[in-house]
Coordinates of C-alpha atoms and ligand atoms in Angstrom, one line a residue:
M1 CA -22.4 -11.1 18.3
D2 CA -19.6 -9.4 16.5
K3 CA -19.6 -5.7 17.0
S4 CA -18.4 -3.5 14.1
S5 CA -16.2 -0.5 14.0
I6 CA -17.8 3.0 13.7
H7 CA -15.4 3.6 10.8
G8 CA -16.8 0.8 8.6
M9 CA -15.8 -2.7 7.9
W10 CA -14.0 -4.6 5.1
S11 CA -16.6 -6.3 3.0
S12 CA -14.7 -9.6 2.7
R13 CA -11.6 -11.5 3.4
L14 CA -10.2 -10.6 0.0
A15 CA -10.9 -6.9 0.7
F16 CA -8.8 -7.1 3.8
I17 CA -6.0 -9.0 2.1
L18 CA -5.9 -6.4 -0.7
A19 CA -5.9 -3.5 1.7
A20 CA -3.3 -4.9 4.0
T21 CA -1.1 -6.1 1.1
G22 CA -1.7 -2.7 -0.5
S23 CA -0.4 -1.1 2.7
A24 CA 2.6 -3.4 3.0
V25 CA 3.6 -3.3 -0.7
G26 CA 4.8 0.2 -1.7
L27 CA 7.9 2.3 -2.0
G28 CA 9.4 0.1 0.7
N29 CA 9.5 -2.9 -1.6
I30 CA 10.4 -1.3 -4.9
W31 CA 12.3 1.9 -4.1
R32 CA 13.8 1.2 -0.7
F33 CA 14.5 -2.6 -0.6
P34 CA 16.8 -2.6 -3.6
Y35 CA 18.9 0.3 -2.5
M36 CA 19.0 -0.9 1.1
A37 CA 20.3 -4.2 -0.2
S38 CA 22.7 -2.3 -2.4
D39 CA 24.0 -0.1 0.3
N40 CA 24.3 -2.8 3.0
G41 CA 26.2 -5.6 1.4
G42 CA 23.6 -7.5 -0.7
G43 CA 23.1 -11.1 0.4
A44 CA 24.0 -10.7 4.0
F45 CA 21.5 -7.9 4.4
V46 CA 18.8 -9.9 2.6
L47 CA 19.4 -12.9 4.9
I48 CA 19.0 -10.8 8.0
Y49 CA 16.0 -9.1 6.5
L50 CA 14.3 -12.4 5.8
S51 CA 15.0 -13.7 9.3
C52 CA 13.5 -10.5 10.8
I53 CA 10.3 -11.0 8.7
L54 CA 10.0 -14.6 9.9
F55 CA 11.0 -14.3 13.6
A56 CA 9.6 -10.8 14.3
G57 CA 7.6 -9.6 11.4
L58 CA 5.0 -12.3 10.9
P59 CA 4.2 -13.0 14.6
I60 CA 4.0 -9.2 15.4
L61 CA 1.8 -8.7 12.3
M62 CA -0.6 -11.3 13.8
A63 CA -0.5 -9.6 17.2
E64 CA -1.3 -6.2 15.7
I65 CA -4.2 -7.6 13.6
L66 CA -5.7 -9.5 16.5
L67 CA -5.4 -6.6 19.0
G68 CA -7.1 -4.3 16.4
R69 CA -9.9 -6.8 15.8
N70 CA -10.4 -7.3 19.6
G71 CA -10.8 -3.6 20.1
R72 CA -12.6 -2.5 16.9
T73 CA -11.2 1.0 17.5
S74 CA -8.1 3.1 16.7
P75 CA -4.9 1.8 18.2
V76 CA -4.8 3.9 21.4
N77 CA -8.4 3.0 22.3
A78 CA -7.9 -0.7 21.2
L79 CA -4.9 -1.0 23.4
T80 CA -6.7 0.7 26.3
Q81 CA -9.5 -1.7 26.0
A82 CA -7.2 -4.8 25.8
A83 CA -5.2 -3.6 28.8
E84 CA -8.4 -3.1 30.8
Q85 CA -9.9 -6.4 29.8
S86 CA -6.7 -8.1 30.9
G87 CA -6.4 -6.0 34.1
R88 CA -3.1 -4.4 33.0
S89 CA -1.8 -0.9 33.3
R90 CA -2.4 2.0 30.9
F91 CA 1.3 1.9 30.0
W92 CA 0.5 -0.5 27.2
T93 CA -1.2 2.2 25.2
L94 CA 2.3 3.6 24.6
P95 CA 2.8 1.9 21.2
G96 CA -0.5 3.5 20.1
W97 CA 0.7 7.0 21.0
M98 CA 4.2 6.4 19.6
G99 CA 2.7 5.0 16.5
M100 CA 0.9 8.2 15.7
V101 CA 4.1 10.2 15.9
A102 CA 6.0 7.6 13.8
G103 CA 3.1 7.7 11.3
V104 CA 3.5 11.5 10.8
L105 CA 7.2 11.2 10.5
I106 CA 7.1 8.3 8.0
L107 CA 4.3 9.8 5.9
S108 CA 6.2 13.1 5.8
F109 CA 9.1 11.7 3.8
Y110 CA 7.1 8.9 2.1
S111 CA 4.9 11.6 0.4
V112 CA 8.0 13.4 -0.8
V113 CA 9.4 10.3 -2.4
A114 CA 6.0 9.3 -3.8
G115 CA 6.1 12.8 -5.4
W116 CA 9.3 11.8 -7.2
T117 CA 7.4 8.8 -8.8
L118 CA 4.5 11.1 -9.9
Y119 CA 7.0 13.5 -11.4
Y120 CA 8.7 10.7 -13.3
A121 CA 5.3 9.4 -14.6
W122 CA 4.7 13.0 -15.7
L123 CA 8.0 13.2 -17.5
Y124 CA 7.1 10.1 -19.5
V125 CA 3.7 11.5 -20.4
L126 CA 5.5 14.5 -21.8
Q127 CA 7.9 12.3 -23.7
L128 CA 5.0 10.4 -25.2
F129 CA 3.7 13.7 -26.5
G130 CA 7.0 14.7 -28.1
G131 CA 8.9 16.0 -25.1
A132 CA 12.6 15.4 -24.6
P133 CA 13.6 11.9 -23.4
I134 CA 15.5 11.4 -20.2
A135 CA 18.9 11.5 -21.8
D136 CA 21.0 11.7 -18.6
P137 CA 19.0 10.1 -15.7
G138 CA 21.6 11.2 -13.2
A139 CA 21.2 14.8 -14.2
T140 CA 17.4 14.6 -14.3
F141 CA 17.3 13.2 -10.8
G142 CA 19.8 15.7 -9.5
A143 CA 17.8 18.6 -11.0
L144 CA 14.6 17.4 -9.4
L145 CA 16.3 17.2 -5.9
G146 CA 17.8 20.6 -6.4
D147 CA 14.4 22.2 -7.1
A148 CA 12.5 22.7 -3.8
G149 CA 9.5 24.2 -5.6
L150 CA 9.1 21.2 -7.9
L151 CA 9.5 18.8 -4.9
T152 CA 7.0 20.7 -2.8
F153 CA 4.5 20.7 -5.7
W154 CA 4.5 16.9 -6.2
H155 CA 4.6 16.3 -2.5
A156 CA 1.4 18.3 -2.2
I157 CA -0.3 16.4 -5.1
F158 CA 0.5 13.1 -3.4
M159 CA -0.7 14.3 0.0
I160 CA -4.0 15.4 -1.6
M161 CA -4.4 12.0 -3.2
T162 CA -3.9 10.4 0.1
V163 CA -6.3 12.5 2.0
V164 CA -9.1 12.1 -0.6
V165 CA -9.1 8.3 -0.1
V166 CA -8.9 8.5 3.7
A167 CA -11.7 11.1 3.9
F168 CA -14.1 8.8 2.0
G169 CA -13.6 6.0 4.6
V170 CA -13.1 2.3 4.6
E171 CA -15.5 0.8 2.0
K172 CA -15.8 3.7 -0.4
G173 CA -12.2 4.9 -0.4
L174 CA -9.7 2.3 0.7
E175 CA -11.2 -0.8 -0.8
R176 CA -11.9 0.6 -4.3
A177 CA -8.4 1.9 -4.7
V178 CA -6.6 -1.4 -4.2
K179 CA -8.6 -3.9 -6.1
F180 CA -7.2 -3.5 -9.6
L181 CA -4.0 -1.7 -9.2
M182 CA -2.0 -4.2 -7.2
P183 CA -2.3 -7.0 -9.7
A184 CA -1.3 -4.5 -12.4
L185 CA 1.8 -3.6 -10.5
L186 CA 2.8 -7.2 -10.2
A187 CA 2.4 -7.6 -14.0
M188 CA 4.6 -4.6 -14.6
L189 CA 7.4 -6.0 -12.3
L190 CA 7.2 -9.3 -14.3
V191 CA 7.7 -7.3 -17.5
L192 CA 10.7 -5.6 -16.1
L193 CA 12.0 -9.0 -14.9
G194 CA 11.6 -10.3 -18.5
Y195 CA 13.6 -7.4 -19.7
G196 CA 16.2 -8.0 -17.1
A197 CA 16.4 -11.6 -18.3
T198 CA 17.2 -10.5 -21.9
T199 CA 20.3 -8.7 -20.5
G200 CA 21.7 -12.0 -19.3
N201 CA 22.5 -10.6 -15.9
L202 CA 19.9 -12.5 -13.8
G203 CA 22.5 -14.8 -12.4
Q204 CA 24.8 -12.0 -11.3
A205 CA 21.8 -10.2 -9.8
A206 CA 20.8 -13.3 -7.9
S207 CA 24.2 -13.9 -6.5
F208 CA 24.5 -10.3 -5.3
L209 CA 21.1 -10.6 -3.6
F210 CA 21.3 -14.1 -2.2
V211 CA 24.9 -15.1 -1.7
P212 CA 25.7 -13.6 1.7
D213 CA 29.1 -12.2 2.4
F214 CA 29.2 -12.5 6.1
S215 CA 32.1 -10.1 6.5
A216 CA 29.7 -7.4 5.3
I217 CA 27.6 -7.8 8.5
S218 CA 27.9 -5.0 11.1
G219 CA 25.7 -3.7 13.8
E220 CA 24.5 -1.1 11.4
V221 CA 23.5 -3.8 8.8
Y222 CA 21.5 -5.6 11.4
L223 CA 19.6 -2.4 12.3
R224 CA 19.0 -1.4 8.7
A225 CA 17.7 -4.8 7.8
M226 CA 15.3 -4.9 10.8
G227 CA 14.1 -1.4 10.2
Q228 CA 13.4 -2.3 6.6
A229 CA 11.5 -5.4 7.6
F230 CA 9.2 -3.4 9.9
F231 CA 8.8 -0.6 7.4
S232 CA 8.0 -3.0 4.5
L233 CA 5.4 -4.9 6.5
S234 CA 3.9 -1.6 7.8
L235 CA 4.6 -2.8 11.3
G236 CA 5.3 -1.2 14.7
M237 CA 3.2 1.9 14.4
C238 CA -0.2 0.1 14.7
A239 CA -1.2 0.7 11.0
M240 CA -2.0 -3.0 10.7
M241 CA -3.8 -2.8 14.1
T242 CA -6.0 -0.2 12.6
Y243 CA -6.8 -2.3 9.6
G244 CA -7.4 -5.3 11.9
A245 CA -10.1 -3.2 13.6
Y246 CA -12.2 -3.4 10.4
L247 CA -11.7 -7.1 9.9
P248 CA -14.9 -9.2 10.4
K249 CA -14.8 -12.0 12.9
G250 CA -14.5 -15.5 11.5
I251 CA -11.6 -14.6 9.1
S252 CA -8.4 -16.3 10.1
V253 CA -5.8 -13.8 11.4
G254 CA -3.0 -16.3 11.0
R255 CA -3.9 -17.0 7.4
V256 CA -4.3 -13.4 6.3
G257 CA -1.1 -12.5 8.2
L258 CA 0.8 -15.2 6.4
I259 CA -0.6 -14.1 3.0
V260 CA 0.3 -10.5 3.6
A261 CA 3.8 -11.3 4.8
L262 CA 4.5 -13.7 1.9
S263 CA 3.2 -11.3 -0.8
D264 CA 5.2 -8.4 0.7
T265 CA 8.4 -10.3 0.8
G266 CA 7.8 -11.8 -2.6
V267 CA 7.3 -8.4 -4.2
A268 CA 10.5 -7.1 -2.6
L269 CA 12.6 -10.0 -3.8
L270 CA 10.9 -9.7 -7.3
A271 CA 11.7 -6.0 -7.4
G272 CA 15.3 -6.7 -6.5
M273 CA 15.5 -9.4 -9.2
A274 CA 14.0 -7.0 -11.7
I275 CA 16.2 -4.0 -10.9
F276 CA 19.7 -5.4 -10.4
P277 CA 20.1 -6.9 -13.9
I278 CA 19.3 -3.5 -15.3
V279 CA 21.7 -1.8 -12.9
I280 CA 24.5 -4.2 -13.8
Q281 CA 23.7 -3.9 -17.5
F282 CA 24.3 -0.2 -17.6
A283 CA 27.6 -0.7 -15.8
I284 CA 26.4 0.9 -12.6
E285 CA 27.9 -0.7 -9.5
P286 CA 25.4 -2.9 -7.8
S287 CA 26.6 -1.7 -4.4
G288 CA 26.1 1.8 -3.0
G289 CA 23.0 2.7 -5.1
G290 CA 21.5 5.1 -2.6
P291 CA 17.9 6.5 -2.7
G292 CA 18.2 7.5 -6.3
M293 CA 18.9 4.0 -7.5
I294 CA 15.7 3.2 -9.3
F295 CA 15.4 6.7 -10.6
T296 CA 18.8 6.7 -12.2
A297 CA 19.0 3.1 -13.4
L298 CA 15.5 2.3 -14.7
P299 CA 15.2 5.2 -17.1
L300 CA 18.1 3.7 -19.0
A301 CA 16.1 0.6 -19.6
F302 CA 12.9 2.5 -20.4
D303 CA 14.9 4.4 -23.0
Q304 CA 15.3 1.1 -24.9
M305 CA 11.9 -0.4 -24.0
G306 CA 9.8 2.7 -24.8
A307 CA 8.5 5.7 -22.9
I308 CA 5.1 4.0 -22.3
F309 CA 6.9 1.4 -20.1
G310 CA 8.4 4.2 -18.0
L311 CA 5.0 5.8 -17.7
V312 CA 3.2 2.6 -16.6
F313 CA 6.0 1.7 -14.2
F314 CA 6.2 5.0 -12.4
A315 CA 2.4 5.5 -12.4
L316 CA 1.9 2.0 -10.8
L317 CA 4.6 2.7 -8.3
A318 CA 2.8 5.9 -7.3
V319 CA -0.4 3.8 -6.9
A320 CA 1.4 1.3 -4.7
A321 CA 2.7 4.2 -2.6
W322 CA -0.8 5.6 -2.5
T323 CA -2.3 2.3 -1.1
S324 CA 0.4 2.5 1.5
S325 CA 0.2 6.1 2.5
I326 CA -3.5 5.8 3.3
S327 CA -2.6 3.3 6.0
L328 CA -0.2 5.9 7.5
L329 CA -2.9 8.5 7.7
E330 CA -5.8 6.2 8.8
P331 CA -4.7 5.5 12.4
T332 CA -4.6 9.1 13.5
T333 CA -7.7 10.0 11.6
A334 CA -9.6 7.2 13.3
F335 CA -8.2 8.3 16.6
L336 CA -9.4 11.9 16.1
V337 CA -12.8 10.8 15.0
E338 CA -13.2 8.7 18.2
R339 CA -11.8 11.3 20.6
T340 CA -12.9 14.6 19.3
R341 CA -15.9 16.0 17.5
L342 CA -14.1 16.3 14.2
S343 CA -15.7 14.7 11.2
R344 CA -13.6 12.1 9.3
K345 CA -13.0 14.6 6.6
T346 CA -11.8 17.4 8.8
A347 CA -9.6 15.1 10.8
A348 CA -8.0 13.6 7.7
I349 CA -7.4 17.0 6.2
G350 CA -5.9 18.4 9.4
M351 CA -3.5 15.5 9.8
A352 CA -2.5 15.6 6.2
A353 CA -1.8 19.3 6.3
L354 CA 0.4 18.9 9.4
T355 CA 2.3 16.0 7.8
W356 CA 2.7 17.9 4.6
V357 CA 4.4 20.7 6.5
V358 CA 6.7 18.3 8.3
G359 CA 7.5 16.9 4.8
L360 CA 9.0 20.2 3.9
V361 CA 12.0 19.3 6.1
S362 CA 12.7 16.4 3.7
V363 CA 12.1 18.6 0.7
L364 CA 14.7 21.1 1.9
S365 CA 17.2 18.4 3.0
F366 CA 18.2 18.0 -0.6
N367 CA 18.7 21.6 -1.5
H368 CA 18.6 24.7 0.8
W369 CA 19.3 22.7 3.9
S370 CA 21.6 20.1 2.4
H371 CA 24.4 21.5 4.6
I372 CA 22.6 20.6 7.8
R373 CA 23.9 17.1 8.6
P374 CA 23.5 16.1 12.3
F375 CA 25.4 12.8 12.9
G376 CA 26.6 13.1 9.3
L377 CA 23.2 12.4 7.9
D378 CA 21.0 14.7 5.8
L379 CA 17.7 15.6 7.5
M380 CA 15.5 13.2 5.5
T381 CA 17.8 10.3 6.2
L382 CA 17.8 11.2 9.9
I383 CA 14.0 11.2 10.0
E384 CA 13.9 7.9 8.2
R385 CA 16.4 6.3 10.6
I386 CA 14.7 7.6 13.7
A387 CA 11.3 6.4 12.5
N388 CA 12.1 3.2 10.7
D389 CA 15.1 1.8 12.5
L390 CA 14.2 2.9 16.1
M391 CA 10.5 3.8 16.5
L392 CA 9.1 0.9 14.5
P393 CA 11.1 -1.9 16.1
L394 CA 10.6 -0.4 19.5
G395 CA 6.8 -0.2 18.9
G396 CA 6.9 -3.8 17.6
L397 CA 8.8 -4.9 20.7
L398 CA 6.2 -3.4 23.0
I399 CA 3.4 -4.9 21.0
A400 CA 5.0 -8.4 21.1
I401 CA 5.6 -8.2 24.9
F402 CA 2.1 -6.9 25.5
A403 CA 0.4 -9.6 23.3
G404 CA 2.6 -12.3 24.6
W405 CA 2.9 -11.6 28.4
R406 CA 0.2 -9.1 29.3
L407 CA -2.8 -9.7 27.2
S408 CA -5.3 -12.1 28.6
G409 CA -4.8 -15.5 27.0
R410 CA -8.5 -15.8 26.6
I411 CA -8.5 -12.9 24.1
S412 CA -5.6 -14.1 22.0
R413 CA -6.9 -17.6 21.9
E414 CA -10.3 -16.5 20.8
E415 CA -8.9 -14.2 18.1
L416 CA -6.7 -17.1 16.9
A417 CA -9.5 -19.6 17.4
D418 CA -8.9 -21.4 14.1
L419 CA -5.3 -22.3 14.9
P420 CA -4.7 -25.8 16.2
D421 CA -3.3 -25.8 19.7
W422 CA 0.3 -26.4 18.8
L423 CA 0.3 -23.5 16.3
Y424 CA -1.2 -21.2 18.8
R425 CA 1.4 -22.2 21.3
T426 CA 4.1 -21.7 18.8
W427 CA 2.9 -18.2 18.0
L428 CA 2.7 -17.4 21.7
W429 CA 6.2 -18.6 22.3
V430 CA 7.5 -16.6 19.3
V431 CA 5.9 -13.3 20.4
R432 CA 6.9 -14.0 24.0
V433 CA 10.5 -14.9 23.5
V434 CA 11.8 -15.1 19.9
A435 CA 10.6 -11.8 18.6
P436 CA 11.6 -9.7 21.7
V437 CA 15.0 -11.5 21.8
A438 CA 15.5 -10.9 18.1
V439 CA 14.7 -7.2 18.3
T440 CA 16.8 -6.7 21.4
F441 CA 19.7 -8.6 19.8
V442 CA 19.6 -6.2 16.8
F443 CA 19.4 -3.1 19.0
W444 CA 22.3 -4.4 21.0
Q445 CA 24.4 -5.2 17.9
A446 CA 23.8 -1.6 16.7
L447 CA 24.5 -0.1 20.0
R448 CA 27.7 -1.9 20.8
P449 CA 30.0 0.1 18.6
I450 CA 28.5 3.3 20.0
V451 CA 29.0 2.1 23.6
R452 CA 32.5 1.0 22.8
Q453 CA 33.2 4.4 21.3
L454 CA 31.8 6.2 24.4
M455 CA 33.9 4.1 26.7
G456 CA 36.9 5.2 24.6
G457 CA 37.9 1.7 23.6
Ligands
LIG1 N1 4.9 -0.7 4.0 C1 4.8 0.4 3.2 C2 5.9 0.3 2.1 O1 6.6 -0.7 2.1 C3 5.0 1.7 3.9 C4 4.0 1.9 5.0 C5 2.7 1.9 5.0 C6 4.3 1.8 6.4 N2 2.1 2.0 6.2 C7 3.1 1.9 7.1 C8 5.5 1.7 7.1 C9 3.1 1.8 8.5 C10 5.5 1.6 8.4 C11 4.4 1.7 9.2 O2 6.0 1.1 1.3

């Protein structure tokens, strides 16, 4: 008989798909993907990004979900169980521990950026009630970043929103929040795409995003693209493993994994196609957009479309961030509930408070601490790079090796029971060889210039 998790279970296949897609689709797709593509050479970046999704993202996503479902517990405990069942060492719980650290780091800056979207939604509310329009988006964005108090306030609001959902638990909190709002976000992106089409710049946007300029590829571009792939799919820190723990048996891991990966990638590409025509229209360079890209370009379009569009867009983006942030807080909360005597509520509030404090580093990195630049990076970017570009792919690599080489084949075969033999064997081969080679290759590409520099060559 199927055992269920003490944290609750998804009520249906659709509920899981919505929750996992809700986790995957977020700021990563709409805020980060466009400016990553913009900063890293457009088409070449996108091509590497898509390869990372296919060769590492999808197979590791399946591995995370199946490991979670096999254990029915938070990542560290699920990995402990899987290692014991397979007669392997405790070493393989490492991705679970590392994932909790990565989760805190990622949520810390994620919440700050989500706070920007809340603030922008608020600006459009004010505008609808007669407030001043955003006349100079660059100045508005600059003023926000310069104001540590304002940033801290909206960061706190977003963290409270996140903790409320997690405190209510799987069925009551997580599921309800995602059911209506994801389709609404998709509709809003299509409206923006329609607007983009009226500018006549769709073709130019498409060629920037999809025609690769191979001379733009460097070790750094490889690393950024892979980090973005893991970040966008919520992979490498066991968030999907946690969601998998609440997935009823009998639902196909392969199929839901594929649906989540396709929707996430689709939304990122759609967001890119919606945003670049607007960027081009207002004579902003498509390359070098930086983290402020959507906050400085889109208000120019909303100025013509009407403030209500600005409100709906930024409100929905905040919701998309919300359905993602809960998956960053859930793994540690579930872990604390299993390992300590804390209630779900106390555990969630404690972790959120800790993460909120860590987020103050990102808040200050734009103003009082903007002069602190280790390795030439501001502190928020540094945290992002360490978590997204290093910890996530490393976690993913360990999960792939464990699932492919160490986990008892009986477990993975049973969890993927619906797959025909050839597909199961393809998956196994990909997590054993292709994904680890891909991740190692990217790390090597990124490391090479550094090694060369150290060798003085
Ligand atoms: N994938 C989300 C986004 O694209 C962010 C996110 C949620 C995430 N959970 C995660 C990233 C776990 C890494 C790991 O916005």
